[in-house]
Coordinates of C-alpha atoms and ligand atoms in Angstrom, one line a residue:
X51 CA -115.1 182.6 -71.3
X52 CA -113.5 183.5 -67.8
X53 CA -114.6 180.1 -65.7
X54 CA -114.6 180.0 -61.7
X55 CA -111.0 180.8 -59.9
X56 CA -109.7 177.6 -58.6
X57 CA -109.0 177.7 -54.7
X58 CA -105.3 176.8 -54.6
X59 CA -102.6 176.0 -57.2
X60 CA -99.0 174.4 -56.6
X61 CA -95.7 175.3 -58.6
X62 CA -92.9 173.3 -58.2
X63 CA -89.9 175.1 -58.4
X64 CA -89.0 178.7 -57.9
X65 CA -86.7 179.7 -60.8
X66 CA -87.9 181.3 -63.9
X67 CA -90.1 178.8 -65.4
X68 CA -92.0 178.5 -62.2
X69 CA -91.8 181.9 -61.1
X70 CA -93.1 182.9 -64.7
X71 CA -95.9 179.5 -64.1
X72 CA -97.2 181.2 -60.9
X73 CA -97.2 184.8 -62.3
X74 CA -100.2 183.5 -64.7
X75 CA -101.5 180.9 -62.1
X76 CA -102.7 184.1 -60.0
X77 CA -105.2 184.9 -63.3
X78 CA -107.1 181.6 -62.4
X79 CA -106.4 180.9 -58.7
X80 CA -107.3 182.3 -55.2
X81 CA -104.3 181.3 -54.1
X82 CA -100.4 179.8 -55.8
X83 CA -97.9 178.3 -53.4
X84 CA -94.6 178.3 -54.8
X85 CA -92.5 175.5 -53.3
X86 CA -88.2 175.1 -53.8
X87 CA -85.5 173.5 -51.7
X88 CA -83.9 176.7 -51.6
X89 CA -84.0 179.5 -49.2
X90 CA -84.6 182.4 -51.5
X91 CA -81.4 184.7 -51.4
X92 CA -81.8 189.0 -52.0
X93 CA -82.0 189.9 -55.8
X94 CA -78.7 189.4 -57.8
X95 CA -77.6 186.9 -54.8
X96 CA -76.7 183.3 -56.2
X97 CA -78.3 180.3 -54.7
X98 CA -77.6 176.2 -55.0
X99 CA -80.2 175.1 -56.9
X100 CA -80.0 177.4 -59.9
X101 CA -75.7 177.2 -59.9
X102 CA -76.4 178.3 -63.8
X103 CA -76.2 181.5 -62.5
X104 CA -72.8 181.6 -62.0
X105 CA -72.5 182.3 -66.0
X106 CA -73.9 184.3 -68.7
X107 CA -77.2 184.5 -69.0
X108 CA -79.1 186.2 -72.2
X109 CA -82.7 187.2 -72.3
X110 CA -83.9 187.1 -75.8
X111 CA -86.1 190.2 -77.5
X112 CA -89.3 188.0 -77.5
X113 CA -88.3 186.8 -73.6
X114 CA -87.8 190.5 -72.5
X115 CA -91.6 191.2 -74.4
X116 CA -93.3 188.4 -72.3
X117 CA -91.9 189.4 -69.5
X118 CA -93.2 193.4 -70.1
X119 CA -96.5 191.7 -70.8
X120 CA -96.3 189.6 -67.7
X121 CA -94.9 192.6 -65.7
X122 CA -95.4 195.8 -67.3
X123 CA -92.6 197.9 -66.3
X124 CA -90.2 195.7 -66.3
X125 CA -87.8 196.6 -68.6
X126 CA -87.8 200.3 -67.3
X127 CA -87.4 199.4 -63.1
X128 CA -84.7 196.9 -64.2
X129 CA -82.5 199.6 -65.9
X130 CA -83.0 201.8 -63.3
X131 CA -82.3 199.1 -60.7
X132 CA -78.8 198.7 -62.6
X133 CA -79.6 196.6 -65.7
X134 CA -78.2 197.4 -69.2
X135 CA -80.6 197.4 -72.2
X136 CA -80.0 198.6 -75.8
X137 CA -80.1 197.9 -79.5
X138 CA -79.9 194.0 -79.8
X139 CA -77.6 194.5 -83.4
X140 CA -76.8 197.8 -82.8
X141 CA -75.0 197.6 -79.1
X142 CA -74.3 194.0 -79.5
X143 CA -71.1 192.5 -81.2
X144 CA -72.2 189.3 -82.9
X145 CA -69.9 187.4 -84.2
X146 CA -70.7 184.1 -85.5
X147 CA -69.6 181.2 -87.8
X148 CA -66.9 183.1 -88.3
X149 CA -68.6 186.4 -89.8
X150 CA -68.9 189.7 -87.7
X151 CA -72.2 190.6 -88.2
X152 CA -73.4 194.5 -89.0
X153 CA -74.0 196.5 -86.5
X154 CA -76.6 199.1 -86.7
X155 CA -79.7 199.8 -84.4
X156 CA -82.8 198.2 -85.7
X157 CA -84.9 199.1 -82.8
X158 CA -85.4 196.4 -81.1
X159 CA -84.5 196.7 -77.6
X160 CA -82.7 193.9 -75.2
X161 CA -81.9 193.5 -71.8
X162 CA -78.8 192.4 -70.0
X163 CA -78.1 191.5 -66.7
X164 CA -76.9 188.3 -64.4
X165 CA -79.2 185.4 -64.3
X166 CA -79.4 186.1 -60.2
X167 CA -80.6 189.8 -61.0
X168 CA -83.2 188.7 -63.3
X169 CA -84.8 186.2 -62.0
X170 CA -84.5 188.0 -58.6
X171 CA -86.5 190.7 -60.1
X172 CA -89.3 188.1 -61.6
X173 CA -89.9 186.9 -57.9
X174 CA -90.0 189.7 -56.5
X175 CA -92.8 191.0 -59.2
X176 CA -94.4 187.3 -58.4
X177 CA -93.6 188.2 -54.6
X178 CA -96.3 191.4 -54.5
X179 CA -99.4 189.2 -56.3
X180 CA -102.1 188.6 -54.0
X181 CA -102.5 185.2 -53.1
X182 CA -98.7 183.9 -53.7
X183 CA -97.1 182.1 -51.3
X184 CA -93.5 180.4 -51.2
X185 CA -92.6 177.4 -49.7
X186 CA -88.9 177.3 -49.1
X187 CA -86.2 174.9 -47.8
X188 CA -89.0 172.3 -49.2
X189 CA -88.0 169.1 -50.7
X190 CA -90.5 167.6 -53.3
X191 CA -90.6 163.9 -52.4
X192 CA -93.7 163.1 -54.4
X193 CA -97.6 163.4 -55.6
X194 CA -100.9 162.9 -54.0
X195 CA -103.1 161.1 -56.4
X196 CA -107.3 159.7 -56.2
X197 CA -105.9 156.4 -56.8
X198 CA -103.2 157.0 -59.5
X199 CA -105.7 158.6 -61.7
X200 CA -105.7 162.9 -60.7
X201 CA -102.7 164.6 -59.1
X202 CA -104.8 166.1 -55.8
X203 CA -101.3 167.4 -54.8
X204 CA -97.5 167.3 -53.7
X205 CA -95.8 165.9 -50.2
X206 CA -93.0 167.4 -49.1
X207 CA -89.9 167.1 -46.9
X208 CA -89.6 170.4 -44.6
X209 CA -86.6 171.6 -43.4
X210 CA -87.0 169.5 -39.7
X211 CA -87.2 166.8 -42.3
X212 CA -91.1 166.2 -41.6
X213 CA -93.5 165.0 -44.2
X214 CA -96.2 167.1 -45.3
X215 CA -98.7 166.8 -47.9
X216 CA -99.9 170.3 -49.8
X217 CA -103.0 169.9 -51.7
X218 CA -103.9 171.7 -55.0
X219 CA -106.6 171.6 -57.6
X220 CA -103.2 172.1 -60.0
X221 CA -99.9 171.2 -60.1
X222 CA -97.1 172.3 -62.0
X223 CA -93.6 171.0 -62.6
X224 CA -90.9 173.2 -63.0
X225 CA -88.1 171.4 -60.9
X226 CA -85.8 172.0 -64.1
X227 CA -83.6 169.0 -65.7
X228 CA -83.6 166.6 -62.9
X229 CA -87.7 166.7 -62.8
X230 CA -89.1 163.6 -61.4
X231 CA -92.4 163.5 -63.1
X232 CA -90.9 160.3 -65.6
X233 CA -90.5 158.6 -62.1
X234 CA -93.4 159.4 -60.5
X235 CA -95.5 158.4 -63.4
X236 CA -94.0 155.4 -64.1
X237 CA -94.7 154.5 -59.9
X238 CA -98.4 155.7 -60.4
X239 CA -98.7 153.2 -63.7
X240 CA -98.3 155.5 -66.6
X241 CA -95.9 155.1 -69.5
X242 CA -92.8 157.8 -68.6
X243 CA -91.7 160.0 -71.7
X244 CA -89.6 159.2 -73.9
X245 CA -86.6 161.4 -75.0
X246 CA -84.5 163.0 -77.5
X247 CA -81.0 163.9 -76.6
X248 CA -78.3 165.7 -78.3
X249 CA -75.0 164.6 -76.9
X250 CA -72.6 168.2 -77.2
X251 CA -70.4 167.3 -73.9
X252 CA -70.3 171.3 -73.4
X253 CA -68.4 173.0 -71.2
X254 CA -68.5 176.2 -69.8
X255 CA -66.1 178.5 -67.9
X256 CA -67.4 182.4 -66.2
X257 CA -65.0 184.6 -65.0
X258 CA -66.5 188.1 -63.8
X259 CA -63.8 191.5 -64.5
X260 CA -64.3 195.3 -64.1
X261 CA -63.0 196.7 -67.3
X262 CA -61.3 199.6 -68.4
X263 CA -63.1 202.3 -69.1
X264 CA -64.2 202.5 -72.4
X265 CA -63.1 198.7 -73.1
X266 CA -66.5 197.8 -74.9
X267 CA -67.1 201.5 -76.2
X268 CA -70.9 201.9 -76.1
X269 CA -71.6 197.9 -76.6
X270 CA -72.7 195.9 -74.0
X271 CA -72.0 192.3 -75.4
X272 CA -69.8 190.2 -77.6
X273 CA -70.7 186.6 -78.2
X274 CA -68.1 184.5 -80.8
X275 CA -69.3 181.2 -81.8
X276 CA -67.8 178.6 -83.1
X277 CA -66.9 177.6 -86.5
X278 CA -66.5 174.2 -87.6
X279 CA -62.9 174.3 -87.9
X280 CA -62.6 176.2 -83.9
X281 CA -65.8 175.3 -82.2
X282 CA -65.0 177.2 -79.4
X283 CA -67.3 179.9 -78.2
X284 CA -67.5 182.7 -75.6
X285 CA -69.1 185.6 -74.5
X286 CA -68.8 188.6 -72.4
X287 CA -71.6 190.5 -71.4
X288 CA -72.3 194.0 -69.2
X289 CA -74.0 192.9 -65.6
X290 CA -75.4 195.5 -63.2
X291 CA -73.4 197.0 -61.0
X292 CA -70.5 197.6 -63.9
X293 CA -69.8 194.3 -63.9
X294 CA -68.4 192.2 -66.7
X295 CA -68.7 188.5 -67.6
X296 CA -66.9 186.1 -69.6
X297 CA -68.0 183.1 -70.4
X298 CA -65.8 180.1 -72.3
X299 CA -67.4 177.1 -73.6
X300 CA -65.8 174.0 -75.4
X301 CA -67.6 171.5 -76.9
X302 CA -66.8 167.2 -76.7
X303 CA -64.7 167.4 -73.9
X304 CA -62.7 170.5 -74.8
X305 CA -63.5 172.3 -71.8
X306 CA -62.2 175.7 -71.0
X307 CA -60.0 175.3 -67.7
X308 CA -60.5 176.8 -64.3
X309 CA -56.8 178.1 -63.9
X310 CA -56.6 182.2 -64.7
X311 CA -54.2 182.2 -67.2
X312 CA -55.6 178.7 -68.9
X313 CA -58.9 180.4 -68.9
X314 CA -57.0 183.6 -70.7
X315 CA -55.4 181.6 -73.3
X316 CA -59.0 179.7 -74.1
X317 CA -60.2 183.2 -74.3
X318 CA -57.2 184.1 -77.2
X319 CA -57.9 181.3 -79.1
X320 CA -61.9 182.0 -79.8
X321 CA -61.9 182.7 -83.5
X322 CA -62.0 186.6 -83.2
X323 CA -59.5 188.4 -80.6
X324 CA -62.6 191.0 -79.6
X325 CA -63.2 189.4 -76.0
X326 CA -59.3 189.0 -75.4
X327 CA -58.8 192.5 -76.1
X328 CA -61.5 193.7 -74.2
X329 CA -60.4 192.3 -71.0
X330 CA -56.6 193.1 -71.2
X331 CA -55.6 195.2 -68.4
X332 CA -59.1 194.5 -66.6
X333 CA -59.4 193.2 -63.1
X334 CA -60.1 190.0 -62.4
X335 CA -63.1 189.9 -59.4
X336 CA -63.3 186.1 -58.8
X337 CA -62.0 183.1 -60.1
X338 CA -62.8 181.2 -62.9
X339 CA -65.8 178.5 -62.1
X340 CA -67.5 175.5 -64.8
X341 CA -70.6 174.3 -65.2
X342 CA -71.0 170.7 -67.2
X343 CA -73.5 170.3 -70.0
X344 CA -73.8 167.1 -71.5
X345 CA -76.8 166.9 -73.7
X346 CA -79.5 168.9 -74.6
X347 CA -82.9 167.1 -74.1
X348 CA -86.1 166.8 -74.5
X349 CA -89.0 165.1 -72.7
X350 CA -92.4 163.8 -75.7
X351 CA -95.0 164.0 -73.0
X352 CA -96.9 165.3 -76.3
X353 CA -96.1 161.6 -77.3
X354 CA -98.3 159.9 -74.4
X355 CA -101.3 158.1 -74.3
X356 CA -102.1 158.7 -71.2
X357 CA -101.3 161.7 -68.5
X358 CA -102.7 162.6 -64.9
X359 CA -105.4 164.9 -65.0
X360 CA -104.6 168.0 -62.4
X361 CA -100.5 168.1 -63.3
X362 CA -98.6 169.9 -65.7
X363 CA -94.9 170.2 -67.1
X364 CA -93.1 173.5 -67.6
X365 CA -89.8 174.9 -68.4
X366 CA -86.3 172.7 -68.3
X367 CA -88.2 169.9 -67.3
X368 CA -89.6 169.5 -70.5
X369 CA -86.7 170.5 -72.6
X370 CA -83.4 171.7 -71.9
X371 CA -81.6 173.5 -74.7
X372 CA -77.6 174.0 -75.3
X373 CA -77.5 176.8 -73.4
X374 CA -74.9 178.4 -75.8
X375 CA -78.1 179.6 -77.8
X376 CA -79.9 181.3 -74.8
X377 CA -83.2 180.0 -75.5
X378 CA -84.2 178.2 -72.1
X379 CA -85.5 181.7 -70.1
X380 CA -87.5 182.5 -73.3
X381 CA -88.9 179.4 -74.4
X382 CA -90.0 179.2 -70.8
X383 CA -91.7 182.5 -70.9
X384 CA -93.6 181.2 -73.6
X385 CA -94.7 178.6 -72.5
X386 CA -95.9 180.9 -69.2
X387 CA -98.3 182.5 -72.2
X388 CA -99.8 179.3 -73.4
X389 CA -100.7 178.1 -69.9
X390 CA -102.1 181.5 -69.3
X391 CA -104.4 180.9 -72.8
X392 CA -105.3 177.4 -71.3
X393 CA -106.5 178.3 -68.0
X394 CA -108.7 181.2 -69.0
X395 CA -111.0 178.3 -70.3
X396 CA -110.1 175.6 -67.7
X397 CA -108.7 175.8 -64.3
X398 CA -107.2 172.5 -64.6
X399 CA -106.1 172.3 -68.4
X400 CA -106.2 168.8 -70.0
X401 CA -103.1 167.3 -70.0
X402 CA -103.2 166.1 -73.4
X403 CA -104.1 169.6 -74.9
X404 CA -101.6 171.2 -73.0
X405 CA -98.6 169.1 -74.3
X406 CA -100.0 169.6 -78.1
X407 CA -99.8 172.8 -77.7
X408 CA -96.6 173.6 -75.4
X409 CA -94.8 171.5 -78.7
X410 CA -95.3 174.7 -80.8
X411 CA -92.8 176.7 -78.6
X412 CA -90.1 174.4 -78.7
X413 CA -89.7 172.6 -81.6
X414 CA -88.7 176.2 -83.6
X415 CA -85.5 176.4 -80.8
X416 CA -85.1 173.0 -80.7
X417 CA -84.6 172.5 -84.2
X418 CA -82.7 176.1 -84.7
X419 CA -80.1 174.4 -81.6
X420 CA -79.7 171.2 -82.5
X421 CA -79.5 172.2 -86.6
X422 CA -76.8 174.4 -85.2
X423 CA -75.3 171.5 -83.0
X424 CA -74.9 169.0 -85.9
X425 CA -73.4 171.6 -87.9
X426 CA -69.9 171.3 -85.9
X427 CA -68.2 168.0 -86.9
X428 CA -68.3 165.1 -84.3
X429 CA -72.2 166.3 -82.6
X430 CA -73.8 162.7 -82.9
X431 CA -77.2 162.6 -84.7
X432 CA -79.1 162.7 -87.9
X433 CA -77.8 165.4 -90.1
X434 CA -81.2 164.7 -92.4
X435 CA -82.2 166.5 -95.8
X436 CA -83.3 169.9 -94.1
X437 CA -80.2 170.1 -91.3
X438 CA -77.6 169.7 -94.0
X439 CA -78.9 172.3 -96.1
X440 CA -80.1 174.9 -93.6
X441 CA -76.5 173.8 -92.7
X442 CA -74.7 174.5 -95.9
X443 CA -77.0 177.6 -96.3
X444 CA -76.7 179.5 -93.0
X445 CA -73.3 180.6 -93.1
X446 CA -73.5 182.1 -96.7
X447 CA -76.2 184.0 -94.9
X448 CA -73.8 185.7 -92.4
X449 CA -71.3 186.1 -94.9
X450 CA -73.3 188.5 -96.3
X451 CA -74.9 189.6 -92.9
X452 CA -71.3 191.0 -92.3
X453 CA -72.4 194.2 -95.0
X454 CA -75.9 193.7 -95.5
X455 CA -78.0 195.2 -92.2
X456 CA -81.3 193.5 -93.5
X457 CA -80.3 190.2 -93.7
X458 CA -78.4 191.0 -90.1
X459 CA -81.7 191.9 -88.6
X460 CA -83.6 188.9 -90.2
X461 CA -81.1 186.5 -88.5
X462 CA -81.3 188.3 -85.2
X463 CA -84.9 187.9 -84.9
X464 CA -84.5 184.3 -85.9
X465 CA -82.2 183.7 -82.5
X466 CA -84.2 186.2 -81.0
X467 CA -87.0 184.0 -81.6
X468 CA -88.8 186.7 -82.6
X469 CA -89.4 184.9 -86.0
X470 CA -89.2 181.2 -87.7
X471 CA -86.0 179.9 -89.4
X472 CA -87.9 179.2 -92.5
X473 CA -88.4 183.0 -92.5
X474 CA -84.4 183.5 -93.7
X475 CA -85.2 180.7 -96.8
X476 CA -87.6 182.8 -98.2
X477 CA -87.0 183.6 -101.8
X478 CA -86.3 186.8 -101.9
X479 CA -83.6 186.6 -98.8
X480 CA -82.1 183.9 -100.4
X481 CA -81.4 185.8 -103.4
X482 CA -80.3 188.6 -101.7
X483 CA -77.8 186.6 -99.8
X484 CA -76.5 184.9 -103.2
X485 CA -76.1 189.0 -104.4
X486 CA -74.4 190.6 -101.4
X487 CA -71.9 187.3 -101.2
X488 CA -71.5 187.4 -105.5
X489 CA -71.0 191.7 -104.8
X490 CA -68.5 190.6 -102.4
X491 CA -66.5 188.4 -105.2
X492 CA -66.5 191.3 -107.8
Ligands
FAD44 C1 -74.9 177.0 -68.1 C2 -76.2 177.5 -68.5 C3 -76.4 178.7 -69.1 C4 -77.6 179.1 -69.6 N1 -77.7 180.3 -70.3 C5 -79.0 180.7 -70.7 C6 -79.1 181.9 -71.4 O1 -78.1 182.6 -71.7 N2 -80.4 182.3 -71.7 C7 -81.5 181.6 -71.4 O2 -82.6 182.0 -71.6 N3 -81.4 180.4 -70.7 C8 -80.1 180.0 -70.4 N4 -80.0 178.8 -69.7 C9 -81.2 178.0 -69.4 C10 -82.0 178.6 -68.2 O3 -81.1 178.6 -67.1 C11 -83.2 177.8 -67.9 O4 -83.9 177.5 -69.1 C12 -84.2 178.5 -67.0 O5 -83.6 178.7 -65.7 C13 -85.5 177.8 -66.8 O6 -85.2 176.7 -66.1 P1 -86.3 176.1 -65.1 O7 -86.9 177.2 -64.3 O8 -87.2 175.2 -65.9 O9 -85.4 175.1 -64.2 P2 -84.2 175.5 -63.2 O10 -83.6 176.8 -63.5 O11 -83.3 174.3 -63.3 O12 -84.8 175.5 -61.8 C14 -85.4 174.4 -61.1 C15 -85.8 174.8 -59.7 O13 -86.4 173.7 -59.1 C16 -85.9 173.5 -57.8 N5 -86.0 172.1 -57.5 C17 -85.6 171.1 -58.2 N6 -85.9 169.9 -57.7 C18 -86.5 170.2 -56.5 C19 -87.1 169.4 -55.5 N7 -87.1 168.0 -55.6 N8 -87.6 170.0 -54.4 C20 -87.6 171.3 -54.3 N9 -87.1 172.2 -55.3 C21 -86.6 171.6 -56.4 C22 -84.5 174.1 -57.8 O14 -84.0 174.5 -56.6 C23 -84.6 175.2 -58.8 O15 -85.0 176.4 -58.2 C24 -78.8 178.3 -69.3 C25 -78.6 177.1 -68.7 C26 -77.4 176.7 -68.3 C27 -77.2 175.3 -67.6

């Protein structure tokens, strides 16, 4: 049952996990005030505090479906605004653990663009709700509590460098990886989360080109992952505008360089030459830039006793993935959906409730990333029963993905997140793969 709007809702953060936050705030609030440190720059436009959007970005199939539901329309105004969407197997080149996947449409659509032109279109869709405000060039400095017990709200540092305080019957955290919520519980009393971390020491490299003509034929990206042996990975992807982008990455300190022609001989020595091809004779349209990525980690408020009524976690700030997988913009968009199935009963979900529930959207990426993690020699952590088989398993399973365009699909929806892991053990796909691969032999 629809229950009373509340009067005013705060987001913390204005990238997509917030933007997304507010977008289903508006269902149960008269009014959501959106508050960053940035100054929000034009669509496509980078800005400081989101410097991930300097390098490739990938929405997933079930990210670009919340975001239709969230915004109908969406798909359609960003193609004609300059975005690229197509077949995600049959327009895509995947090629990973060593195995080039098949490539066939299977009619499931996707949607590629830069990170800036994406989340530049979400905000300007969260821009035109009624009731939505943004608070820029605001620093969040801390919570308003009824003595430690409900969050009544959020002070800020404005630009002059004045205190304010902005009340809200709701607020939510999406200030990303270096949220402050462990700190500001532990100062109002409560037990701060623990965590889980996944030390990768990745590092990434981007490089934007225009290419020549007909360099990708009618795809419009090629990711290479790593194999155990070459665990180096990289990606180019089509951007508005008739862009390109190519991004490195090197795991436990083997960092793509910044240098041009270091960053081209990174790029010859991924474990298939498609990427390197497809950028000879292309012009260069910036120089190289990183981006650091120690660990992947994740934040068991589900864990806690105890949580402040009238405050909420979303997004990064809960768990950030290796961004290798492109999970983080879905998985928040997700979560966006469960707080939306939350507030239509409460205008200030329970704390507890919430966390139980938010767990169901990430441990399926969590454990897909960090199964995949541990799979490359020298990842620290427990390689347990499960890992080491799904391990041991998986890349049989591309093998035969290379010929076989069912299989191909089932593993695309998998990263997709469309569907479960446990959906490629079922029987009857793990006979199939044991029958393609023994074909293969004979
Ligand atoms: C290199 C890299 C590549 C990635 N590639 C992909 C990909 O291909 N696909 C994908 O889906 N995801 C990818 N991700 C993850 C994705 O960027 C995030 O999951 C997504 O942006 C959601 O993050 P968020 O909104 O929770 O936090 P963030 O994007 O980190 O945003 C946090 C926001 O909070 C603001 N903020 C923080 N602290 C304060 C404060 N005290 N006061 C005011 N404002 C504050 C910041 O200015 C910022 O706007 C990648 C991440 C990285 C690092």
């Amino acid at each position: 049952m629809r229950q009373e709007l509340g009067d005013h809702a705060v987001v913390l953060g204005a990238s997509v996990a917030g933007l997304l936050a507010a977008r289903v705030l508006t269902d149960a609030y008269r009014k959501v005030t959106v508050i960053d440190r940035d100054v929000m720059p034009e669509i496509g436009a980078h800005r400081r505090g989101a410097p991930q959007g300097r390098h490739q970005h990938s929405l997933h199939p079930r990210g670009r479906a919340v975001l239709e539901e969230l915004f109908p329309g969406f798909t359609a105004h960003a193609v004609r605004a300059g975005a690229r969407s197509g077949d995600v197997l049959g327009h895509c080149r995947w090629l990973l653990a060593g195995h080039r996947l098949a490539q066939v449409d299977i009619g499931l659509p996707g949607l590629i663009a830069s990170r800036p032109f994406l989340e530049g279109r979400v905000r300007a869709g969260v821009r035109a709700l009624p009731g939505v405000t943004f608070l820029e060039r605001a620093d969040i400095v801390g919570l308003t509590t009824t003595a430690g017990r409900r969050v009544t709200g959020v002070r800020v540092r404005d630009q002059d460098g004045d205190l304010m305080q902005v009340p809200a019957g709701l607020v939510v955290d999406a200030t990303g990886r270096g949220s402050r919520t462990p700190v500001w519980l532990a100062e109002l009393g409560y037990q701060p989360p623990t965590e889980d971390r996944i030390e990768i020491g990745l590092g990434y490299a981007t490089r934007t080109y225009r290419l020549r003509p007909g360099a990708l034929g009618a795809d419009m990206l090629i990711l290479t992952s790593g194999t155990p042996a070459n665990p180096r990975m990289g990606g180019l992807v089509t951007l508005e505008g008739g862009r390109h982008m190519v991004t490195l990455g090197g795991i436990l300190g083997d960092h793509p360089p910044t240098d041009p022609a270091g960053f081209e001989a990174f790029t010859a020595s991924l474990p298939f030459a498609d990427i390197s091809e497809a950028i000879a004779g292309a012009q260069p349209l910036d120089n190289p830039v990183a981006f650091r990525f120690p660990a992947s980690v994740r934040r068991r408020y589900e864990y806690l006793p105890e949580f402040p009524e009238g405050l909420l976690v979303l997004g990064d700030a809960i768990c950030s993935f290796n961004p290798v997988y492109g999970q983080g913009m879905t998985v928040a968009a997700n979560q966006a959906l469960v707080l939306r199935r939350l507030l239509a009963r409460a205008a200030s979900p329970a704390p507890g409730r919430y966390f139980q529930e938010i767990v169901k959207t990430i441990d399926p990426p969590w454990d897909f990333a960090v199964g995949a993690d541990l799979a490359l020699p020298g990842v620290p952590g427990t390689r347990t029963g499960k890992i080491r088989m799904t391990n041991a398993y998986l890349p049989r399973l591309l093998a035969a993905a290379s010929s076989d365009v069912s299989l191909a699909a089932a593993f695309i929806r998998v990263m997709g997140l469309l569907d479960r892991t446990e959906s490629l053990l079922r029987p009857d796909r793990v006979l199939r793969v044991w029958w393609v691969n023994r074909k293969k032999l004979t």
